[in-house]
Short mmCIF file of C-alpha atoms in Angstrom, two decimals:
data_model
loop_
_atom_site.label_atom_id
_atom_site.label_comp_id
_atom_site.label_asym_id
_atom_site.label_seq_id
_atom_site.Cartn_x
_atom_site.Cartn_y
_atom_site.Cartn_z
CA MET A 1 -10.13 -74.40 -42.96
CA CYS A 2 -6.86 -74.33 -42.74
CA VAL A 3 -3.90 -73.67 -45.30
CA LYS A 4 -0.83 -74.39 -44.72
CA GLY A 5 -1.15 -72.90 -40.97
CA LEU A 6 -3.81 -69.75 -42.06
CA TYR A 7 -6.41 -70.12 -40.58
CA LEU A 8 -9.38 -69.05 -42.66
CA PRO A 9 -13.40 -68.71 -41.69
CA GLU A 10 -15.87 -71.13 -43.04
CA ARG A 11 -17.49 -68.97 -45.66
CA ARG A 12 -14.80 -67.99 -47.19
CA THR A 13 -13.79 -71.27 -47.99
CA ALA A 14 -15.73 -71.56 -50.94
CA ALA A 15 -14.02 -69.20 -52.82
CA LEU A 16 -10.43 -70.84 -51.85
CA VAL A 17 -11.38 -74.32 -53.19
CA PRO A 18 -10.94 -73.73 -56.63
CA ILE A 19 -6.69 -72.16 -55.57
CA VAL A 20 -6.02 -74.64 -53.50
CA THR A 21 -7.20 -77.99 -54.93
CA GLY A 22 -4.97 -76.69 -58.08
CA GLY A 23 -2.05 -77.47 -55.71
CA GLY A 24 0.41 -75.70 -58.15
CA LEU A 25 0.05 -72.41 -56.54
CA CYS A 26 3.07 -71.00 -54.86
CA CYS A 27 3.17 -69.53 -51.58
CA ALA A 28 2.75 -65.83 -52.79
CA ALA A 29 0.28 -66.69 -55.10
CA LEU A 30 -1.97 -68.66 -52.19
CA LEU A 31 -1.37 -65.34 -49.66
CA LEU A 32 -2.69 -63.11 -52.56
CA ALA A 33 -5.50 -65.31 -53.26
CA VAL A 34 -6.15 -64.99 -49.75
CA VAL A 35 -6.23 -61.30 -49.70
CA VAL A 36 -8.29 -61.32 -52.67
CA ALA A 37 -11.11 -63.35 -50.85
CA THR A 38 -11.17 -61.84 -48.03
CA LEU A 39 -11.33 -58.42 -49.39
CA THR A 40 -14.18 -59.27 -52.34
CA THR A 41 -16.54 -60.52 -49.77
CA GLY A 42 -19.30 -58.79 -48.31
CA ASP A 43 -17.45 -58.86 -44.33
CA GLY A 44 -14.26 -58.13 -45.13
CA GLY A 45 -15.50 -55.48 -47.94
CA CYS A 46 -17.24 -53.62 -44.73
CA ARG A 47 -13.83 -53.92 -42.64
CA ALA A 48 -11.92 -52.40 -45.18
CA GLU A 49 -13.73 -49.78 -45.87
CA ARG A 50 -14.37 -49.09 -41.91
CA TYR A 51 -10.44 -49.59 -41.56
CA GLY A 52 -10.23 -46.89 -44.56
CA HIS A 53 -11.99 -44.31 -42.70
CA ILE A 54 -10.38 -44.44 -39.33
CA MET A 55 -7.21 -44.61 -40.90
CA SER A 56 -7.69 -40.99 -42.88
CA ALA A 57 -9.77 -39.47 -39.89
CA SER A 58 -6.36 -40.94 -37.83
CA SER A 59 -3.79 -38.96 -40.22
CA ARG A 60 -6.45 -35.75 -40.16
CA GLY A 61 -6.31 -35.87 -36.24
CA GLN A 62 -2.36 -35.66 -36.05
CA SER A 63 -2.02 -33.23 -38.73
CA ARG A 64 -4.80 -30.81 -36.62
CA ASN A 65 -2.43 -31.55 -33.67
CA LYS A 66 0.92 -31.01 -35.46
CA SER A 67 -0.82 -27.24 -37.04
CA THR A 68 -2.24 -26.26 -33.44
CA PRO A 69 -0.78 -26.26 -30.45
CA SER A 70 -2.05 -26.67 -26.71
CA PRO A 71 -2.83 -23.59 -25.15
CA SER A 72 -0.58 -24.44 -22.12
CA SER A 73 2.31 -24.84 -24.11
CA SER A 74 1.38 -21.68 -26.18
CA ALA A 75 0.64 -19.77 -22.62
CA SER A 76 3.40 -21.23 -20.96
CA GLY A 77 5.92 -20.16 -23.42
CA SER A 78 4.05 -16.28 -23.90
CA SER A 79 4.91 -16.09 -19.97
CA ALA A 80 8.22 -17.48 -20.23
CA SER A 81 8.96 -14.96 -23.35
CA GLY A 82 7.28 -12.31 -21.23
CA GLY A 83 8.79 -12.54 -18.17
CA ARG A 84 12.47 -12.71 -19.96
CA ALA A 85 14.13 -9.38 -19.72
CA LYS A 86 15.72 -8.21 -22.61
CA PRO A 87 19.41 -6.94 -22.64
CA SER A 88 17.99 -4.13 -24.73
CA ASP A 89 15.71 -2.80 -22.21
CA LYS A 90 18.40 -1.38 -20.60
CA LEU A 91 18.99 1.10 -23.24
CA ASN A 92 15.76 1.70 -24.07
CA PRO A 93 13.48 2.19 -20.92
CA LYS A 94 9.95 2.39 -21.21
CA THR A 95 8.13 5.75 -22.24
CA ILE A 96 5.20 7.27 -21.16
CA ASP A 97 1.76 5.92 -23.31
CA PRO A 98 -0.22 8.98 -24.65
CA PHE A 99 -3.21 7.12 -24.61
CA ALA A 100 -2.89 5.50 -20.83
CA GLU A 101 -5.81 6.61 -18.61
CA PRO A 102 -3.70 9.38 -16.15
CA GLN A 103 -3.24 8.27 -12.47
CA ARG A 104 -6.34 8.57 -10.42
CA TYR A 105 -5.68 10.14 -6.63
CA PRO A 106 -7.97 10.11 -3.60
CA SER A 107 -7.67 13.49 -3.21
CA ALA A 108 -6.36 17.16 -4.47
CA PHE A 109 -4.24 17.29 -1.90
CA ALA A 110 -2.70 13.44 -1.91
CA ALA A 111 -2.22 14.47 -5.95
CA ILE A 112 0.48 17.56 -4.65
CA TYR A 113 2.08 15.60 -2.52
CA SER A 114 2.54 12.93 -4.80
CA LYS A 115 4.37 15.21 -6.57
CA GLY A 116 6.59 16.59 -5.18
CA GLY A 117 3.61 20.26 -4.64
CA ILE A 118 4.49 20.10 -0.94
CA PRO A 119 8.40 20.97 -0.35
CA CYS A 120 8.08 18.22 2.95
CA ARG A 121 8.03 14.44 3.56
CA LEU A 122 7.63 12.36 6.30
CA VAL A 123 9.89 10.88 8.62
CA HIS A 124 8.83 7.85 10.32
CA GLY A 125 10.76 7.57 13.89
CA SER A 126 10.16 4.68 16.36
CA VAL A 127 8.60 7.21 18.49
CA LYS A 128 6.33 9.65 16.60
CA HIS A 129 6.36 10.81 13.37
CA LYS A 130 8.43 14.39 11.92
CA LEU A 131 8.37 16.18 9.41
CA GLN A 132 11.42 16.99 7.04
CA TRP A 133 11.21 20.18 5.12
CA GLU A 134 13.79 20.53 1.97
CA ARG A 135 14.13 23.91 2.82
CA PRO A 136 13.90 26.08 5.47
CA PRO A 137 9.76 26.60 5.84
CA GLU A 138 11.04 30.53 6.95
CA SER A 139 12.24 30.50 3.11
CA ILE A 140 8.77 29.20 1.07
CA PRO A 141 5.76 31.48 0.75
CA PHE A 142 2.53 30.76 2.59
CA ASP A 143 0.23 31.20 -0.81
CA PRO A 144 -0.03 28.34 -1.95
CA LEU A 145 1.54 26.15 0.69
CA LEU A 146 -0.26 27.12 3.61
CA ILE A 147 -4.08 26.90 1.89
CA THR A 148 -2.93 23.37 0.22
CA LEU A 149 -2.42 22.33 4.62
CA ALA A 150 -5.36 24.04 5.09
CA GLU A 151 -7.04 21.93 2.71
CA GLY A 152 -5.41 18.89 3.46
CA LEU A 153 -7.09 19.03 7.00
CA ARG A 154 -10.19 16.91 5.17
CA GLU A 155 -7.52 13.95 4.96
CA THR A 156 -9.14 10.68 6.61
CA ARG A 157 -6.10 8.62 5.07
CA HIS A 158 -2.16 8.60 5.97
CA PRO A 159 0.09 10.01 5.61
CA TYR A 160 -1.88 13.13 4.45
CA THR A 161 -3.73 13.47 8.04
CA PHE A 162 0.06 14.06 9.85
CA VAL A 163 1.49 15.96 6.64
CA SER A 164 -1.70 18.27 6.34
CA GLN A 165 -1.90 19.14 9.85
CA GLU A 166 2.13 19.12 11.18
CA GLY A 167 2.35 21.22 8.37
CA PHE A 168 -0.09 23.97 8.60
CA LYS A 169 1.12 23.85 12.51
CA GLU A 170 4.96 24.44 11.65
CA LEU A 171 4.24 26.88 8.67
CA LEU A 172 2.46 29.63 11.45
CA MET A 173 5.71 29.25 13.94
CA VAL A 174 8.06 30.60 11.55
CA SER A 175 8.59 34.31 12.30
CA GLY A 176 6.39 36.83 10.33
CA ALA A 177 3.57 33.89 10.10
CA ALA A 178 1.03 36.91 11.21
CA GLU A 179 2.14 39.01 7.68
CA LYS A 180 2.19 35.81 5.50
CA ALA A 181 -1.20 34.46 6.44
CA LEU A 182 -3.33 38.41 6.31
CA PRO A 183 -3.13 38.33 2.71
CA ILE A 184 -4.64 34.99 2.42
CA LEU A 185 -7.16 34.98 5.43
CA PRO A 186 -10.38 34.37 3.42
CA LYS A 187 -8.80 30.98 1.74
CA LEU A 188 -7.69 29.96 4.83
CA ALA A 189 -11.09 30.34 7.02
CA ALA A 190 -12.62 28.70 4.00
CA ALA A 191 -10.43 25.78 4.22
CA LEU A 192 -11.05 25.40 8.18
CA LYS A 193 -14.73 25.76 7.49
CA SER A 194 -14.75 23.14 4.74
CA ALA A 195 -13.28 20.34 8.27
CA LEU A 196 -15.66 21.71 10.47
CA ILE A 197 -18.15 20.70 8.94
CA HIS A 198 -17.15 17.45 7.78
CA ALA A 199 -18.95 13.94 8.75
CA ASP A 200 -15.51 12.59 10.31
CA GLY A 201 -15.02 13.21 13.91
CA GLY A 202 -10.71 13.68 13.18
CA VAL A 203 -11.06 15.46 10.40
CA PHE A 204 -13.04 18.20 12.61
CA GLU A 205 -10.76 17.13 15.25
CA ARG A 206 -8.13 19.00 13.33
CA GLY A 207 -10.17 21.46 11.59
CA LEU A 208 -10.75 23.12 15.22
CA ASN A 209 -7.28 22.68 15.93
CA GLY A 210 -6.04 24.78 13.19
CA LEU A 211 -8.47 26.90 13.89
CA VAL A 212 -7.00 27.59 17.30
CA GLN A 213 -3.52 27.93 15.92
CA LEU A 214 -4.67 30.43 13.01
CA SER A 215 -6.44 32.47 15.88
CA ALA A 216 -3.23 32.73 18.36
CA VAL A 217 -1.00 34.02 15.04
CA VAL A 218 -3.33 36.41 13.41
CA GLY A 219 -5.35 37.57 16.13
CA PRO A 220 -8.32 39.98 16.05
CA PRO A 221 -7.96 39.92 11.79
CA LEU A 222 -9.96 36.91 12.29
CA ASN A 223 -13.16 38.07 14.09
CA ILE A 224 -14.50 38.83 10.69
CA HIS A 225 -14.51 35.20 9.32
CA LEU A 226 -15.61 34.11 12.59
CA LYS A 227 -19.23 34.45 12.43
CA ASN A 228 -19.38 31.41 9.50
CA LEU A 229 -16.93 29.10 11.55
CA LEU A 230 -19.24 29.07 14.91
CA THR A 231 -22.29 27.73 13.30
CA SER A 232 -20.49 24.52 12.97
CA LEU A 233 -19.00 24.87 16.53
CA ALA A 234 -22.49 25.26 17.75
CA LYS A 235 -23.69 21.75 16.26
CA ARG A 236 -20.60 20.08 18.40
CA LEU A 237 -21.22 21.84 21.17
CA MET A 238 -24.16 19.87 21.42
CA ASP A 239 -22.05 16.22 21.60
CA LYS A 240 -20.73 15.27 24.70
CA LYS A 241 -18.10 14.04 22.65
CA TYR A 242 -16.98 17.48 21.52
CA LYS A 243 -18.41 19.44 24.06
CA GLU A 244 -15.00 20.39 26.08
CA ALA A 245 -12.77 20.04 23.07
CA VAL A 246 -15.52 22.76 21.21
CA THR A 247 -15.26 25.32 24.94
CA THR A 248 -12.09 25.61 25.38
CA ALA A 249 -11.22 26.46 21.31
CA LEU A 250 -14.08 29.10 22.34
CA GLN A 251 -12.33 30.15 25.34
CA SER A 252 -8.94 30.59 22.84
CA LEU A 253 -10.61 32.73 20.35
CA GLU A 254 -11.91 35.17 23.18
CA GLN A 255 -8.60 35.40 23.98
CA HIS A 256 -6.44 35.92 20.99
CA GLY A 257 -9.52 37.88 19.29
CA GLY A 258 -12.06 39.62 22.04
CA LYS A 259 -14.97 39.26 23.94
CA CYS A 260 -16.94 41.40 22.37
CA ASP A 261 -16.46 39.48 18.53
CA LEU A 262 -17.49 35.88 19.88
#
């Protein structure tokens, strides 16, 4: 059925026949009658109810999207605000967190060196490295610095390996080194033994060099401590890799300490 440009399905025509045939209805009344007839039929009612559900669901979704921002937008906003420096940061520097975990160092020697307990720093040269002392080595007490350097011979990481080996050698070269080293000789021997029994070959070599250097400085007083050190040397003497170095070290110990003690 077609009413003034409006097409209506045939099943809704029956409800509109009395209204249309009256002829006295105006256009507004006719449109109102069409809407009422559409909503009062079974199909129209289902469509109206379905349309109402859709509109309510879409309105709820829009309100939910407005109330909860997307994770990407919130993350980008927080990262932008977190990475931006504030002018107050210059006036309020960060303080130490008392509840934060303390910084962990790989060894005791590394901790002492990082905290400035050893008054020297490594200077990287184009050909070789060297140590720069903060004050003359002659004015530095051997206790506990020389003991700390002897314990550092067990290090396996740079720059601790170079600092311990070079620092130990340079301290023993200062004037009056023998008088300064004699009171701490038992502690030095214990530290050297820890390096000599180490499984790492580089640590053993540094301990062996330190033992020869100490023997050249203090002389025979070291002999009473050699009994605990020669066992480690005898084990390495059986290894072809270290046989020559150990033999040379034993000859040096014999020269500085006396043949009868070996």
